[in-house]
PDB file of C-alpha atoms and ligand atoms in Angstrom:
ATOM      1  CA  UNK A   1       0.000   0.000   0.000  1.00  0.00           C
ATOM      2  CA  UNK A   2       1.437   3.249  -0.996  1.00  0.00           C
ATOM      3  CA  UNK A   3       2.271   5.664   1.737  1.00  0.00           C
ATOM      4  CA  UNK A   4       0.065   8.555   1.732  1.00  0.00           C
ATOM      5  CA  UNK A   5       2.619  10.542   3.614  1.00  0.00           C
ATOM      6  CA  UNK A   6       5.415  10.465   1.078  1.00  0.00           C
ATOM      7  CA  UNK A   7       5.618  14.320  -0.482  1.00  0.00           C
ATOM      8  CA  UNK A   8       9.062  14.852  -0.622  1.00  0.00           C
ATOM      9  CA  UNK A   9       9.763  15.051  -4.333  1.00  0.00           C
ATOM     10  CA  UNK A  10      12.127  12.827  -6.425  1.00  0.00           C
ATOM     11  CA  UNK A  11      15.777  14.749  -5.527  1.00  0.00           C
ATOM     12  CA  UNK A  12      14.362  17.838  -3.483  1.00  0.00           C
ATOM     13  CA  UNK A  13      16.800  18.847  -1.433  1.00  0.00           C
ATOM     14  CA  UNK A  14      14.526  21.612   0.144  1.00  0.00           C
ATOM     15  CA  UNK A  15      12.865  19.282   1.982  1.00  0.00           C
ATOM     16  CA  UNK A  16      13.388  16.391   4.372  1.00  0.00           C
ATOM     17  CA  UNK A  17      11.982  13.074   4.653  1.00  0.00           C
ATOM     18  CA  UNK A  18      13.547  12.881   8.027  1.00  0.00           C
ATOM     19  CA  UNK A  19      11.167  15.517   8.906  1.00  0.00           C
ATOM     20  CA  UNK A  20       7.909  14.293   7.237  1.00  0.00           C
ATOM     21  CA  UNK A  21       8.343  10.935   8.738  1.00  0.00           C
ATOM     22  CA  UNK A  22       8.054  12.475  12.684  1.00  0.00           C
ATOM     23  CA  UNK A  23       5.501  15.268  10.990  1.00  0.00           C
ATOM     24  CA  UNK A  24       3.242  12.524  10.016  1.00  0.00           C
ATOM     25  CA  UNK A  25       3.248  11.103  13.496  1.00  0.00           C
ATOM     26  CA  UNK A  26       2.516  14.029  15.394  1.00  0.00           C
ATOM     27  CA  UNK A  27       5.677  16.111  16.535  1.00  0.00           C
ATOM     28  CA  UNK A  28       5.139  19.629  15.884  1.00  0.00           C
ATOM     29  CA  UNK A  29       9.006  19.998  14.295  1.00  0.00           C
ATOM     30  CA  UNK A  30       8.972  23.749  14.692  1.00  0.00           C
ATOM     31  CA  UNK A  31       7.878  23.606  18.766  1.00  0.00           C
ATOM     32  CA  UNK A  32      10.869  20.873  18.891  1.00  0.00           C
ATOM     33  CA  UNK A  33      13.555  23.075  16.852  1.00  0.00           C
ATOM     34  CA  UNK A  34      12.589  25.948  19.429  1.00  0.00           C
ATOM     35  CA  UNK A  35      12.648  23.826  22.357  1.00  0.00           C
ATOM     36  CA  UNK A  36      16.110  22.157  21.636  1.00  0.00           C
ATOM     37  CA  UNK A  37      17.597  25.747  20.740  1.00  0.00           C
ATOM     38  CA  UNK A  38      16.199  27.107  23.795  1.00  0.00           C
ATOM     39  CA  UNK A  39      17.896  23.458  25.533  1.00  0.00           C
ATOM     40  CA  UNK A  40      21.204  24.233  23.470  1.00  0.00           C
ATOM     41  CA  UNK A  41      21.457  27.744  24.770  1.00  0.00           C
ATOM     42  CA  UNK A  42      21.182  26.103  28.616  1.00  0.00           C
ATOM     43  CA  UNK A  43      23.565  23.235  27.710  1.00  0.00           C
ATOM     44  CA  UNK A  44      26.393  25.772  26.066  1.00  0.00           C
ATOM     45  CA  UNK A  45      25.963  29.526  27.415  1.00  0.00           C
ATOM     46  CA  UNK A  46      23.895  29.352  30.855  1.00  0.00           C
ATOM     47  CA  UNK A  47      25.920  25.682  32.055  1.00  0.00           C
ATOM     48  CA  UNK A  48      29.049  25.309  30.616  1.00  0.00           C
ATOM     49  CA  UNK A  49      30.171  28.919  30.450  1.00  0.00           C
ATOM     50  CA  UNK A  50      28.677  29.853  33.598  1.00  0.00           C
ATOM     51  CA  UNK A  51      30.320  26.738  35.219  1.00  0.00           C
ATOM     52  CA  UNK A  52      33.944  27.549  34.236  1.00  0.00           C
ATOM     53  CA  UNK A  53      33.510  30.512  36.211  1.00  0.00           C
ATOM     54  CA  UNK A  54      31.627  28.677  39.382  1.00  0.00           C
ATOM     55  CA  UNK A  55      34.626  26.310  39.611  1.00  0.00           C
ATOM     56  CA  UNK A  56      37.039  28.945  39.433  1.00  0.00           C
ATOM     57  CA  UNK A  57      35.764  30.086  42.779  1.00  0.00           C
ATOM     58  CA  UNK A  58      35.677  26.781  44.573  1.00  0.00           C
ATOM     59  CA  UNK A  59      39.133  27.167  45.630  1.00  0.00           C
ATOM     60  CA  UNK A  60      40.366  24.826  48.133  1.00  0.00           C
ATOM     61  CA  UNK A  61      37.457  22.098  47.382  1.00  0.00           C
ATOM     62  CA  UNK A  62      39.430  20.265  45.180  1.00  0.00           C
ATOM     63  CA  UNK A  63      37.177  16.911  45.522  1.00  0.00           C
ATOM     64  CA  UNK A  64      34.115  19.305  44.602  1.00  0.00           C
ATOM     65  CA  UNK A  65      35.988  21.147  41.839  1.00  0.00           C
ATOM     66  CA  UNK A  66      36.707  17.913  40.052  1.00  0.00           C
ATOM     67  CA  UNK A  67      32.854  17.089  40.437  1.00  0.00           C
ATOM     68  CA  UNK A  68      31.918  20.192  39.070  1.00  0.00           C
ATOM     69  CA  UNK A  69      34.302  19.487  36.386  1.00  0.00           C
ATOM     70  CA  UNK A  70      32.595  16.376  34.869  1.00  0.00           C
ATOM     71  CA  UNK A  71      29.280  18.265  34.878  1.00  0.00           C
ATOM     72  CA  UNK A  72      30.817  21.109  33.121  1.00  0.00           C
ATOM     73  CA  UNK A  73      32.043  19.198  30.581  1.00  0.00           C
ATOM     74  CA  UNK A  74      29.704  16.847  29.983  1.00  0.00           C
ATOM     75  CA  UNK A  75      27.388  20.378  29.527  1.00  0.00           C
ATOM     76  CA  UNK A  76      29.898  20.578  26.561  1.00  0.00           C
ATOM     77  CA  UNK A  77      29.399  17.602  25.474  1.00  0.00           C
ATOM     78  CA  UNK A  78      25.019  18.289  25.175  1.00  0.00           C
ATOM     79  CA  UNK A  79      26.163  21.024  23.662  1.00  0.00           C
ATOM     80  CA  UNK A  80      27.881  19.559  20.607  1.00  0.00           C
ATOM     81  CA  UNK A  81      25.325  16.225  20.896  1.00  0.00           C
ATOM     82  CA  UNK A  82      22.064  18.216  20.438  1.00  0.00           C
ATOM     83  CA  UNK A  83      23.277  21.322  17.857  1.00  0.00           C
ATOM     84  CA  UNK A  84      23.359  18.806  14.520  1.00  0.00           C
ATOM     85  CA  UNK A  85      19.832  17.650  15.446  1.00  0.00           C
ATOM     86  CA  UNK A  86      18.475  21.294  15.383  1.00  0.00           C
ATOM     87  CA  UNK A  87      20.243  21.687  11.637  1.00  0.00           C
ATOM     88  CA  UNK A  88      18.709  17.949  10.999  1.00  0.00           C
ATOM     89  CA  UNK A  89      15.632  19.242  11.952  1.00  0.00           C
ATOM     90  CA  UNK A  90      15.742  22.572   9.477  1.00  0.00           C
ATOM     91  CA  UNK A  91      16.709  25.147  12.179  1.00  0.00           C
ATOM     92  CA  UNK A  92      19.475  26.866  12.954  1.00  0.00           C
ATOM     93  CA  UNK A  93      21.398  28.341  15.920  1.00  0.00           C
ATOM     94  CA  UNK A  94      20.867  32.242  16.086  1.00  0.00           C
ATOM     95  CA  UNK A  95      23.766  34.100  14.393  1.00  0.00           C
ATOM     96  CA  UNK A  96      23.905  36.404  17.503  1.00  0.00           C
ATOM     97  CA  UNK A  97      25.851  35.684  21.088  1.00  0.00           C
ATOM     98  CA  UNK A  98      23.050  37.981  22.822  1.00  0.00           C
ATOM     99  CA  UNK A  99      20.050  36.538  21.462  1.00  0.00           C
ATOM    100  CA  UNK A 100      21.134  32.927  21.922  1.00  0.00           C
ATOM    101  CA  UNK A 101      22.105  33.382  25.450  1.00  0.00           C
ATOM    102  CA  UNK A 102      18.403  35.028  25.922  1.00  0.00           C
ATOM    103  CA  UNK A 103      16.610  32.446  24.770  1.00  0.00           C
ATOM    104  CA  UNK A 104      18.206  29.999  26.856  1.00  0.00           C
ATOM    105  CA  UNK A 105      15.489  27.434  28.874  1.00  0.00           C
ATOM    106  CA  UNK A 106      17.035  28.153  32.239  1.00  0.00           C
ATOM    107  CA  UNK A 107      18.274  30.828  34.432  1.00  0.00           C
ATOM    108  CA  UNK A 108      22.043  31.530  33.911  1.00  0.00           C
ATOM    109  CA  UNK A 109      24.184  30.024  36.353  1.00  0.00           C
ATOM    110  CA  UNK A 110      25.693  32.622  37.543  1.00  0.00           C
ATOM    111  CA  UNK A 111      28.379  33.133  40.271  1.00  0.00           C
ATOM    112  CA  UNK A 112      26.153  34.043  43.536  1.00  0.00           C
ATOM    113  CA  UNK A 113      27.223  36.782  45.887  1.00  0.00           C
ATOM    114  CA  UNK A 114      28.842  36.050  48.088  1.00  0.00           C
ATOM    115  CA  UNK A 115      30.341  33.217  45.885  1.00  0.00           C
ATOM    116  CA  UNK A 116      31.103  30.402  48.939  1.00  0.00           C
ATOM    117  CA  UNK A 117      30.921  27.048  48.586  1.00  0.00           C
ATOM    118  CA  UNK A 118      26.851  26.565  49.496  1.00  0.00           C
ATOM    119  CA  UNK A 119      25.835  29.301  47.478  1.00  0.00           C
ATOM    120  CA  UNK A 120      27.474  27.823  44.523  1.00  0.00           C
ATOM    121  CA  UNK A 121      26.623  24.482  44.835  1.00  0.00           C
ATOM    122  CA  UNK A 122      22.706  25.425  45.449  1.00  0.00           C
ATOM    123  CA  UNK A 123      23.251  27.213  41.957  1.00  0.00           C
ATOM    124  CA  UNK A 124      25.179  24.084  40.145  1.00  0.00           C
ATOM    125  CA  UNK A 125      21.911  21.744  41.878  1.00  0.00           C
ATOM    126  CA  UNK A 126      19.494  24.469  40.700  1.00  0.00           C
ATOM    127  CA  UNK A 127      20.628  24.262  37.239  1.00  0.00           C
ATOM    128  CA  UNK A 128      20.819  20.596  37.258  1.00  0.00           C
ATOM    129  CA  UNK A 129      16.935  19.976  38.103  1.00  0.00           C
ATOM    130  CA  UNK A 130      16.114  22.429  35.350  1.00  0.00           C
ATOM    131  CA  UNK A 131      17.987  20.464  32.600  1.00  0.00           C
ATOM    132  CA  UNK A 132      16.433  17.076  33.628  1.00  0.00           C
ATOM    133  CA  UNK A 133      12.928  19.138  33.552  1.00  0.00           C
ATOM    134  CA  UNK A 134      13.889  20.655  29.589  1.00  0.00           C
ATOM    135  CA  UNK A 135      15.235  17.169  28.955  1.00  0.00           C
ATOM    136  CA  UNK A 136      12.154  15.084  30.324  1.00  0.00           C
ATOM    137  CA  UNK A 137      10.144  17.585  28.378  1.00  0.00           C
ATOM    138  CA  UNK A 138      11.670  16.979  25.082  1.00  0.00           C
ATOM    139  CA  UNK A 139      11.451  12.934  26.080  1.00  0.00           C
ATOM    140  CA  UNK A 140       8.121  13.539  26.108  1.00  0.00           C
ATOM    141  CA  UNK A 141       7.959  14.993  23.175  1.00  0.00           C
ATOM    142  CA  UNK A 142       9.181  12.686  20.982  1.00  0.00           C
ATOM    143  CA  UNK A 143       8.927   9.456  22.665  1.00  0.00           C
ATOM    144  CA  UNK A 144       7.709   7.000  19.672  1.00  0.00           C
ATOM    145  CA  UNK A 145       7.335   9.284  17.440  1.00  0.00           C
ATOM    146  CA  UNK A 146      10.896  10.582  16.830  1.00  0.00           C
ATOM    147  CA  UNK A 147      13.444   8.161  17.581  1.00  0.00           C
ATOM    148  CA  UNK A 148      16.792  10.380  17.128  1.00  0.00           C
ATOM    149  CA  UNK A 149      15.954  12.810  18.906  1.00  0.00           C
ATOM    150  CA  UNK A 150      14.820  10.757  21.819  1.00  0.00           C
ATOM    151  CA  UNK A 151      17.798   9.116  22.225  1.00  0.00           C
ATOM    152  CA  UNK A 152      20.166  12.063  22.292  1.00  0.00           C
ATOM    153  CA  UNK A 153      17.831  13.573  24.980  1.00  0.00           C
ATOM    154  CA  UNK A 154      17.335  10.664  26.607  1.00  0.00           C
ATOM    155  CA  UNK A 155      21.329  10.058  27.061  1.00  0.00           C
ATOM    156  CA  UNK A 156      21.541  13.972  27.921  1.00  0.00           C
ATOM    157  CA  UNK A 157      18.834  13.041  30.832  1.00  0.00           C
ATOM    158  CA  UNK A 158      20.533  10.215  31.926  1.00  0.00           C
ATOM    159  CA  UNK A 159      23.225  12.626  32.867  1.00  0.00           C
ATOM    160  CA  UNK A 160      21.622  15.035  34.010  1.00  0.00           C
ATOM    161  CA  UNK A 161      20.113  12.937  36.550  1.00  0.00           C
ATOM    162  CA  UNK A 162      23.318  11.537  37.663  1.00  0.00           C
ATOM    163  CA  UNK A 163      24.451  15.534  37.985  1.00  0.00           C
ATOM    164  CA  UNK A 164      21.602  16.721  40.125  1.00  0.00           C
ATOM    165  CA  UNK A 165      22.477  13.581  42.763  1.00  0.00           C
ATOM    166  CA  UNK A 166      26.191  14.678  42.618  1.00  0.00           C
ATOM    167  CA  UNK A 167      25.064  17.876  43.855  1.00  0.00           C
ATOM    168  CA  UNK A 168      22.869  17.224  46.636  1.00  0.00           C
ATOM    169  CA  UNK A 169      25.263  14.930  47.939  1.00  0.00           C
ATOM    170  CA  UNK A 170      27.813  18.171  48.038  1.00  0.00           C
ATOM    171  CA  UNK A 171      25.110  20.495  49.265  1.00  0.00           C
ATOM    172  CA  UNK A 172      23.676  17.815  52.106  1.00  0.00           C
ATOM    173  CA  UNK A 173      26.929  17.626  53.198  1.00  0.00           C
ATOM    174  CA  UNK A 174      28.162  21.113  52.962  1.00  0.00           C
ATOM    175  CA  UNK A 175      24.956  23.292  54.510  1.00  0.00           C
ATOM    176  CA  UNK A 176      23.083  20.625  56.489  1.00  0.00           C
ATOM    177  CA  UNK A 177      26.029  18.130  57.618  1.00  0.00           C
ATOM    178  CA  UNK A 178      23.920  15.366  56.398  1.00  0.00           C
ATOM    179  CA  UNK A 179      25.233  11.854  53.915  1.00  0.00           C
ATOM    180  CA  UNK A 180      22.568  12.162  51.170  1.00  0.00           C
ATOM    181  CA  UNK A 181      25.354   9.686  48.506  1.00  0.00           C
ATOM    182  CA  UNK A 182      24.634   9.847  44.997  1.00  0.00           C
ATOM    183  CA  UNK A 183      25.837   6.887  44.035  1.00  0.00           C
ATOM    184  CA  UNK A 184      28.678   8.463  42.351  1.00  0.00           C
ATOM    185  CA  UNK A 185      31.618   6.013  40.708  1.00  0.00           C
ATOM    186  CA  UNK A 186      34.343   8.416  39.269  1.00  0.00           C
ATOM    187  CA  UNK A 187      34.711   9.413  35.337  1.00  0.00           C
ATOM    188  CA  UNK A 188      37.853   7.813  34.065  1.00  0.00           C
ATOM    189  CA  UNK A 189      38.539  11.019  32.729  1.00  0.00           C
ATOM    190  CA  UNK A 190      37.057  14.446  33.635  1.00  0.00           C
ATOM    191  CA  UNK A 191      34.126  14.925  30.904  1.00  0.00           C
ATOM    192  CA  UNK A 192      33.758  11.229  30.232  1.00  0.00           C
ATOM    193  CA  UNK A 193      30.336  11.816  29.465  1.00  0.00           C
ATOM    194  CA  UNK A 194      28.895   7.750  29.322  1.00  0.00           C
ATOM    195  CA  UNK A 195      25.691   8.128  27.941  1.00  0.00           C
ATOM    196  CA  UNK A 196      25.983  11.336  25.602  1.00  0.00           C
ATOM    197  CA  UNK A 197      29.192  10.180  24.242  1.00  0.00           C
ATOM    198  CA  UNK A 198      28.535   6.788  24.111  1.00  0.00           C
ATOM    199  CA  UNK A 199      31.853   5.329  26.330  1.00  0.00           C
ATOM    200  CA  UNK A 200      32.179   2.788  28.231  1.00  0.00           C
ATOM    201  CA  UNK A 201      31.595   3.036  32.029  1.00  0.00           C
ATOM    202  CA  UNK A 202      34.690   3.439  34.436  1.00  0.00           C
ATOM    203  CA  UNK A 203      36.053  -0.180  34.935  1.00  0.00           C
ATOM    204  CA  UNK A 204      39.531  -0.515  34.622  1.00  0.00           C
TER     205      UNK A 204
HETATM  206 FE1  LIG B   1      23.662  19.201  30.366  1.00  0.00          FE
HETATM  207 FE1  LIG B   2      24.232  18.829  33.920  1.00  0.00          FE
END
């Protein structure tokens, strides 16, 4: 039976059948291209920038510094897993710093005043549970409708989960002098990044 669907023409290249396939089963492609910008610009400008400059001030926690490391890099690593999908997709990232930044889906991380140790790590937890709540969103989404892009978000979530119990371990600890673990094993290299990059687990 011939697909009713099919509209892409023989050789257009202004159109996508990667696209028509997830139209036809219900995603709304231009709400998803706006949602993973607005997930890009949290992933790139509000967590990894904004986390280079929260570490910087966790001077003499070197054990949390080298937590905050991992999820700073594996930010990095959304970041460059999610930005092909919006161009996939037919979007585009916005050709202005600014803009981008504004339209990010969560508040900027930025460094708290005054910057000690609980204030920052109630920011990095913060911005943590609002990634897994973008991520779960676009999960929803696209659950078996759009395969691709519910398995990048679905590997960023997995991380992001891991990320917000790395925090409230630190912050249990640190404000309330309470052992909340996480669960944590460590990266075998800062920025391993399991899930989005698709490595194997620390087991040497
Ligand atoms: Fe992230
Ligand atoms: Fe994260």
């Amino acid at each position: 039976m011939a697909d009713t669907t099919n509209t892409v023409a023989h050789g257009d290249v202004t159109q996508r059948v990667g696209v028509e396939v997830i139209r036809a089963r219900g995603v709304d492609v231009e709400k998803l291209i706006k949602m993973l910008i607005a997930n890009a610009a949290a992933e790139f400008a509000s967590t990894y920038y904004y986390y280079t400059i929260l570490r910087m001030h966790l001077a003499g926690y070197e054990d949390y510094k080298e937590i905050c490391e991992d999820a700073r890099l594996e930010d990095r690593a959304h970041w460059e897993l999610i930005v092909p999908r919006i161009y996939e997709l037919g979007g585009e990232l916005p050709n202005d710093l600014p803009e981008f930044h504004n339209q990010a889906g969560c508040v900027a991380a930025k460094l708290p005043n005054p910057p000690n140790v609980v204030n920052i790590l109630t920011v990095l937890l913060e911005s943590e549970r609002c990634a897994i709540r973008s991520w779960t969103a676009v999960c929803d989404m696209t659950f078996g409708k759009d395969p691709r892009t519910y398995d990048l978000a679905s590997r960023i979530l997995n991380e992001e989960i891991e990320h917000e119990a790395w925090f409230i371990e630190l912050l249990a600890h640190e404000r309330d002098g309470k052992s909340i673990p996480s669960g944590h094993f460590r990266r075998g290299e800062p920025g391993e990044a399991p899930y989005s990059k698709n490595n194997r687990f620390y087991n040497p």
